[in-house]
Short mmCIF file of C-alpha atoms in Angstrom, two decimals:
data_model
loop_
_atom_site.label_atom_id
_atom_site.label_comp_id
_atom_site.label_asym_id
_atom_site.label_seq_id
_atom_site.Cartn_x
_atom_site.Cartn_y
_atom_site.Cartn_z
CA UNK A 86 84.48 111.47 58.81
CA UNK A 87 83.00 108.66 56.93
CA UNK A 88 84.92 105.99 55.16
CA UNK A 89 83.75 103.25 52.98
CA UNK A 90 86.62 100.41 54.15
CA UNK A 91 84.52 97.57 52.66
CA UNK A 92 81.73 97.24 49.69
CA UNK A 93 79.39 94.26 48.51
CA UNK A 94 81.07 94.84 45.24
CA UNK A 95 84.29 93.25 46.79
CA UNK A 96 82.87 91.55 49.81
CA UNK A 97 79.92 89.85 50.65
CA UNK A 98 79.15 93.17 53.19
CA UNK A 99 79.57 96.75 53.35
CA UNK A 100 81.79 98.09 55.89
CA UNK A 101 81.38 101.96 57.24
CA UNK A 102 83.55 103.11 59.63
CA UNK A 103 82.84 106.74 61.04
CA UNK A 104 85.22 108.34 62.82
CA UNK A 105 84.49 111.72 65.42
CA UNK A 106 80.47 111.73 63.77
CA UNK A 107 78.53 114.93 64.07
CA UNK A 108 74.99 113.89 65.60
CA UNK A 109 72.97 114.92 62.06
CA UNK A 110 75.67 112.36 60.24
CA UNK A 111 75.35 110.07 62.50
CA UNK A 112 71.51 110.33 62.53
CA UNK A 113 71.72 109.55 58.16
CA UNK A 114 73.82 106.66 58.83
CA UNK A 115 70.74 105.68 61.52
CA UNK A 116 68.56 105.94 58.66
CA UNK A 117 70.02 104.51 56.28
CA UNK A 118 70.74 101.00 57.82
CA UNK A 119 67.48 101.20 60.29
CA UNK A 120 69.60 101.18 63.45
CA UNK A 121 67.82 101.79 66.78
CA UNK A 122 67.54 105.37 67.89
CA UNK A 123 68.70 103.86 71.60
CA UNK A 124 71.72 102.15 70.41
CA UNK A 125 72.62 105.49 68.55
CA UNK A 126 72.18 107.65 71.39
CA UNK A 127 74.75 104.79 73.60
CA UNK A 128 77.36 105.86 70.53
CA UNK A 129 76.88 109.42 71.53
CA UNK A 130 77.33 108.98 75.04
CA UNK A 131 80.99 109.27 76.50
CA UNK A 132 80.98 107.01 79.60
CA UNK A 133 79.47 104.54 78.24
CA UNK A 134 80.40 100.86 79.66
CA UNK A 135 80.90 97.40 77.43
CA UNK A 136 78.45 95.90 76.72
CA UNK A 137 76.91 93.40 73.56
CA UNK A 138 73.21 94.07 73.05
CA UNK A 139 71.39 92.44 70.33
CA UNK A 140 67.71 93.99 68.63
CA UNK A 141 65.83 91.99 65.33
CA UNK A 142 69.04 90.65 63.44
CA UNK A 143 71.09 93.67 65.01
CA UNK A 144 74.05 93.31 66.70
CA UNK A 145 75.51 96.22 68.93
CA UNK A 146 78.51 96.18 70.66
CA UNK A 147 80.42 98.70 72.75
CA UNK A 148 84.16 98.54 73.60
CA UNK A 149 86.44 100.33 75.50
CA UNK A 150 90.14 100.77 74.12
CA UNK A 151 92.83 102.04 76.54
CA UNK A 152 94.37 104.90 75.75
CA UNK A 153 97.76 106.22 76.94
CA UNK A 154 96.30 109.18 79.94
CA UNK A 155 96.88 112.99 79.92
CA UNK A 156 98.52 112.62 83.25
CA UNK A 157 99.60 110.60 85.84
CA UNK A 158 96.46 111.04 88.71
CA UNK A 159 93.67 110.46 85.54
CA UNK A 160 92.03 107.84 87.16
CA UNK A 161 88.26 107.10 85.31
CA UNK A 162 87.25 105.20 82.76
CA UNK A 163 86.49 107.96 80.62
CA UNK A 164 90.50 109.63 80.89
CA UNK A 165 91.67 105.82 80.62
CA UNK A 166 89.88 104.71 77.54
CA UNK A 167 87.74 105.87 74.25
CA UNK A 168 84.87 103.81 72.83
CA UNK A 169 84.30 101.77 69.41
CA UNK A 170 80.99 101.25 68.93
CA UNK A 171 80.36 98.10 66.44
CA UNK A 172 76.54 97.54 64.49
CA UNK A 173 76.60 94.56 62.22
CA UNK A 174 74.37 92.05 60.73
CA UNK A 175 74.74 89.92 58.40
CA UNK A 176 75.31 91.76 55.48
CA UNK A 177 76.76 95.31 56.55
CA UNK A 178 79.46 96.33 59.26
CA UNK A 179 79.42 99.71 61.24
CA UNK A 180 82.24 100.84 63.51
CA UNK A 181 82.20 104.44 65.50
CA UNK A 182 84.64 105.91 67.33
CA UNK A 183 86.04 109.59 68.19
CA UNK A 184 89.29 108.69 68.27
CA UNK A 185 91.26 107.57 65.12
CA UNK A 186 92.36 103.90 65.05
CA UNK A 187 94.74 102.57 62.35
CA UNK A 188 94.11 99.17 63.24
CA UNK A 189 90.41 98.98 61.67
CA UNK A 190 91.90 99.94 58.04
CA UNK A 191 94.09 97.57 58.16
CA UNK A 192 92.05 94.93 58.86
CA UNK A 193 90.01 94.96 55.84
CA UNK A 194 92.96 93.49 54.45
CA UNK A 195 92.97 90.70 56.80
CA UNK A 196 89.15 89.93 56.38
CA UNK A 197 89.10 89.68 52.76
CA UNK A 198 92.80 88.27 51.64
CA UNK A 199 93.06 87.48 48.00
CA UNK A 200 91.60 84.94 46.20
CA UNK A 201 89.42 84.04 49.10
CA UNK A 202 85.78 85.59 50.17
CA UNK A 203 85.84 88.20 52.59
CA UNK A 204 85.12 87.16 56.63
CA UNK A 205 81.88 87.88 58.03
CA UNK A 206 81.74 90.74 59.97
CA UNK A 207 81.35 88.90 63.46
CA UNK A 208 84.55 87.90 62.54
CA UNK A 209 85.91 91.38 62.20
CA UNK A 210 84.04 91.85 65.57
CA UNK A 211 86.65 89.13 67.51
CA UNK A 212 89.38 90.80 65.61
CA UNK A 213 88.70 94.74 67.00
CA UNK A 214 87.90 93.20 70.55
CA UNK A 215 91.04 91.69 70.13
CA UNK A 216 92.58 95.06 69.07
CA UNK A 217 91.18 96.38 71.98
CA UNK A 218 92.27 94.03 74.44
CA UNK A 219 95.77 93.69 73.05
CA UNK A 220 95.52 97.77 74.25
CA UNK A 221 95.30 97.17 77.62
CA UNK A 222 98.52 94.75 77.80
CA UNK A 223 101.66 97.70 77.65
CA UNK A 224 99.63 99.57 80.26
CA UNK A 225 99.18 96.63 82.79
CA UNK A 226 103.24 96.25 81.74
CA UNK A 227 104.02 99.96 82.67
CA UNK A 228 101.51 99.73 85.68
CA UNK A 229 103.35 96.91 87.49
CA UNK A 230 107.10 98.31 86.71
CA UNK A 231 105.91 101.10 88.64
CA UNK A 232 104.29 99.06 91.47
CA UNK A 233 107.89 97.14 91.60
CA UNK A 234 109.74 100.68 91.90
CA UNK A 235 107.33 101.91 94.97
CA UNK A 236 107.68 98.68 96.28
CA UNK A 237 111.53 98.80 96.35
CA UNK A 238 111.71 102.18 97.44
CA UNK A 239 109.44 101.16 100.48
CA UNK A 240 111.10 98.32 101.25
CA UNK A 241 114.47 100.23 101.43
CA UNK A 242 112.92 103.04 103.46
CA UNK A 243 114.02 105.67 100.71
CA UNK A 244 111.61 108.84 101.30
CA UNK A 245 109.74 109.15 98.44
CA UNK A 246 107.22 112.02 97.79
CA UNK A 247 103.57 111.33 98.06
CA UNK A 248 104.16 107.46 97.88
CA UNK A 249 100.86 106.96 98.84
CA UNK A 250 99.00 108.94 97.03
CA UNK A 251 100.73 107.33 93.50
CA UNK A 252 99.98 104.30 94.64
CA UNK A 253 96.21 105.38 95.16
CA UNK A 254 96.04 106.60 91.69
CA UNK A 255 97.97 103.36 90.68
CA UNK A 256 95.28 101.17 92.29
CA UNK A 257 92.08 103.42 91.01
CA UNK A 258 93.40 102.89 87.39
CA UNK A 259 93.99 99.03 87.89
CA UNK A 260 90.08 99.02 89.25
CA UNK A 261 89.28 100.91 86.38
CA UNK A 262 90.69 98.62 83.61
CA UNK A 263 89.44 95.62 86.05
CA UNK A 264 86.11 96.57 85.66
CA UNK A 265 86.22 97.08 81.78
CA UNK A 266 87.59 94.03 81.05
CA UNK A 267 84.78 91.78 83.18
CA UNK A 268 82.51 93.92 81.15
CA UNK A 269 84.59 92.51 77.97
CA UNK A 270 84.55 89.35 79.18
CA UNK A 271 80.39 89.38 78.73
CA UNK A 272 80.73 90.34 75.24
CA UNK A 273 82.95 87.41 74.10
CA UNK A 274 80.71 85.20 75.77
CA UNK A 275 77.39 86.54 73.83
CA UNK A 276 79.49 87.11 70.88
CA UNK A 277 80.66 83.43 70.91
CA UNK A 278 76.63 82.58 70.77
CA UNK A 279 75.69 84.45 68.19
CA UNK A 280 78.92 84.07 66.25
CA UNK A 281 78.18 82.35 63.14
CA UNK A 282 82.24 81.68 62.10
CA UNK A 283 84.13 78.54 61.92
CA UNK A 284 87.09 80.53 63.28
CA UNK A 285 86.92 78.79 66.58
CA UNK A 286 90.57 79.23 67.45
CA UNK A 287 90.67 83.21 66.72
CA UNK A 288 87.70 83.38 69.38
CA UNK A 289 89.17 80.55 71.58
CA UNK A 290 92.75 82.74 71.54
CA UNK A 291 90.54 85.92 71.96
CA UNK A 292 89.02 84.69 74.92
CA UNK A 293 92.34 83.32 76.26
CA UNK A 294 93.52 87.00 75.98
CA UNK A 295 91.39 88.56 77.76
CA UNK A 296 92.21 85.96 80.83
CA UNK A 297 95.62 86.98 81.03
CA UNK A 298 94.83 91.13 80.61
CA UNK A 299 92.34 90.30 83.43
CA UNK A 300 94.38 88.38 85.43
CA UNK A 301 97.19 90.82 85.19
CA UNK A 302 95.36 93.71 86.16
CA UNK A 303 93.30 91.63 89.19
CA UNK A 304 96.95 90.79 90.34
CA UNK A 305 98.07 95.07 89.75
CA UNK A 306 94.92 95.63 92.10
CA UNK A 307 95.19 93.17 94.85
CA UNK A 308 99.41 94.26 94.78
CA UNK A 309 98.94 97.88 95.00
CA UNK A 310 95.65 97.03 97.90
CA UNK A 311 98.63 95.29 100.09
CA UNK A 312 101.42 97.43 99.34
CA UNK A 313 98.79 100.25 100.04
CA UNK A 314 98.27 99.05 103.70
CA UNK A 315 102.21 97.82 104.23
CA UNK A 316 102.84 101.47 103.83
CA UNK A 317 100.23 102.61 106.47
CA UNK A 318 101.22 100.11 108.54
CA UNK A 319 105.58 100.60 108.38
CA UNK A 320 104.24 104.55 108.31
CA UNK A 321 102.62 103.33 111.66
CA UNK A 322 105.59 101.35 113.02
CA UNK A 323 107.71 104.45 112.65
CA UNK A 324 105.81 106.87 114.12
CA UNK A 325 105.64 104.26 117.32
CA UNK A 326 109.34 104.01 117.05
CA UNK A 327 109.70 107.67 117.29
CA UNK A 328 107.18 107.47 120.26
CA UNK A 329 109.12 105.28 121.75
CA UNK A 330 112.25 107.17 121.74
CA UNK A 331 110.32 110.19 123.08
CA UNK A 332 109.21 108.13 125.53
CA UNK A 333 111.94 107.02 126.82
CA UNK A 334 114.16 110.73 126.86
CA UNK A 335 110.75 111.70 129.40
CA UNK A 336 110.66 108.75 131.56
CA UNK A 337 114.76 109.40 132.01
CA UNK A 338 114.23 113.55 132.89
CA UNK A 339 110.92 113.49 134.08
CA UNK A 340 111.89 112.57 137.92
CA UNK A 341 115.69 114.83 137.09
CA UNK A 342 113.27 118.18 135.96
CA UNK A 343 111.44 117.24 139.41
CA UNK A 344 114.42 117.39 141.43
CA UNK A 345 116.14 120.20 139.82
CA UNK A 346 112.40 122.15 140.20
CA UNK A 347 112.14 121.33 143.78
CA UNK A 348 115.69 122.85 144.49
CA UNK A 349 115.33 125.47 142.17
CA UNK A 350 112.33 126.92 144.73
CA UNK A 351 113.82 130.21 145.90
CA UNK A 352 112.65 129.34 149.20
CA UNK A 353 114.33 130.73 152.57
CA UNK A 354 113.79 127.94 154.63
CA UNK A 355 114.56 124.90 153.01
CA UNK A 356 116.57 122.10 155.32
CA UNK A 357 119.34 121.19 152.36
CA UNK A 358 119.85 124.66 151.43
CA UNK A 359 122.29 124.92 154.18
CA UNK A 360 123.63 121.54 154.02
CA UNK A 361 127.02 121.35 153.02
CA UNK A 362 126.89 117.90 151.07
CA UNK A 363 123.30 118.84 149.56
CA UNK A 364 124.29 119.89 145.56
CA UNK A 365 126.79 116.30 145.58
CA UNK A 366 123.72 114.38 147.02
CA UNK A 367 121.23 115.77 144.74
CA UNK A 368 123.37 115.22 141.79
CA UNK A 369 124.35 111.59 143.51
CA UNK A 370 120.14 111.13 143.55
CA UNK A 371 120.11 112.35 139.93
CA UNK A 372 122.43 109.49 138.97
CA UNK A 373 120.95 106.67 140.92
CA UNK A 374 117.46 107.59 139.62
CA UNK A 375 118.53 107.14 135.82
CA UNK A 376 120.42 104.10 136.29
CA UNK A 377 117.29 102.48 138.45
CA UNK A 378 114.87 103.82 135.01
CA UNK A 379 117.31 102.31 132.55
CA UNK A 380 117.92 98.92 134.29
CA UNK A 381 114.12 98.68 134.67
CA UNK A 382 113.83 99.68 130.68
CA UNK A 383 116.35 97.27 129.67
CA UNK A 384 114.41 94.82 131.52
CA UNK A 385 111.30 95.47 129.87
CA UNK A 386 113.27 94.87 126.38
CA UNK A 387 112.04 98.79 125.64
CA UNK A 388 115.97 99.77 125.00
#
């Protein structure tokens, strides 16, 4: 679907924004505003990365707007996020995108406000990266609630199914939105250059945006990495503690099983079979031997 959200009748630009294109409609559009057939075919591609490109007067950028996933172990860019594809020179504005956005009607409103010319559209370029940063913020929010709940539930030693492998998935999507936001972080910085506003604080508090989603999600990584290896490592420490136990219950019947096997030999001529005081001394032996391995043990600080 096609929409006309600005004209040069009541803006200094036109402003097309295209929504879930079929290839031949996107193809006119091509046409009509002589847009690369390479930049066209990025806009058709699904896992496509950030980035800003710029060709004769053209400017192309590609952003990546998280988008709430279909389930908790989606994990790749392309189940995390949807693209906006932006063309725009100086006197025109194209934004695609499968997914509907809200955000991009309303801010026709905010480029052109009454009384006043319209922005330019590398303006309305800051304001949908800042849209799609600003997406990226109640995820990072949810992401680190849930980090604080596994590590509580570690730290307490509750058992709580596949810990590990929700903290995996945790980590992969922190990567993910990592990685997309360094790619963001490129396209402010050419978009700054070729930015012809006088807007610099909406670019300065743009920029100083995408810092903080950054840094939060660089902090979500790095947390879930340690809490990650904590686990394998208290996962570790139990199984030795269990080990240790074990341990311990063999050292302490290991020489008794020995005894009781060597007496238990059906044997007719063996000297204590006879012997009157042989089951009290063998029991006595018994005795003596498990105190001697449990002084030696508590010795050793093992028990």
């Amino acid at each position: 679907m096609t929409e006309q959200l600005l004209t040069q009748k009541s803006s200094q630009f036109d402003w097309l924004d295209i929504t879930n294109p079929a290839v031949n409609e996107l193809q006119a559009v091509a046409e009509q505003y002589d847009l690369p057939d390479s930049l066209v075919r990025d806009c058709l591609e699904p896992t496509h990365l950030p980035k800003f490109e710029v060709n004769d007067g053209l400017n192309f950028i590609m952003l990546r707007v998280f988008v709430a996933p279909e389930n908790n172990e989606a994990d790749t860019i392309q189940e995390l996020s949807t693209k906006i594809a932006i063309f725009y020179a100086a006197d025109y504005l194209i934004t695609v995108h499968r997914r509907s956005h809200p955000v991009l009607s309303q801010l026709k409103n905010v480029a052109c406000s009454p009384g006043e010319e319209c922005s330019s559209p590398a303006e309305i370029a800051i304001h949908i990266v800042r849209y799609a940063l600003n997406s990226y913020v109640q995820p990072a929010i949810t992401l680190t609630r849930e980090l604080d709940n596994y590590e509580a539930d570690i730290f307490l030693k509750r058992e709580v199914p596949n810990t590990l492998q929700g903290l995996y998935f945790l980590k992969r999507k922190a990567s993910a939105a990592k990685q997309l936001l360094l790619l963001t972080r490129d396209i402010l910085t050419m978009l700054r250059r070729q930015s012809a506003t006088d807007d610099t604080t909406l670019m300065q508090d743009t920029q100083d945006l995408q810092t903080k989603v950054e840094t939060l999600y660089q902090q979500l990584d790095g947390a879930a990495t340690n809490l990650m290896n904590l686990y394998l490592s208290l996962s570790s420490q139990r199984t030795n503690e269990a080990m240790r136990v074990l341990t311990v219950f063999s050292a302490f019947f290991l020489p008794l099983t020995f005894i009781a096997g060597i007496y238990g030999m059906n044997f007719e001529y063996m000297p204590e079979l006879t012997w009157k005081m042989g089951y009290p001394g063998a029991m006595a032996a018994m005795v003596l031997i498990s105190i001697g391995i449990y002084t030696w043990f508590k010795r050793k600080g093992w028990i």
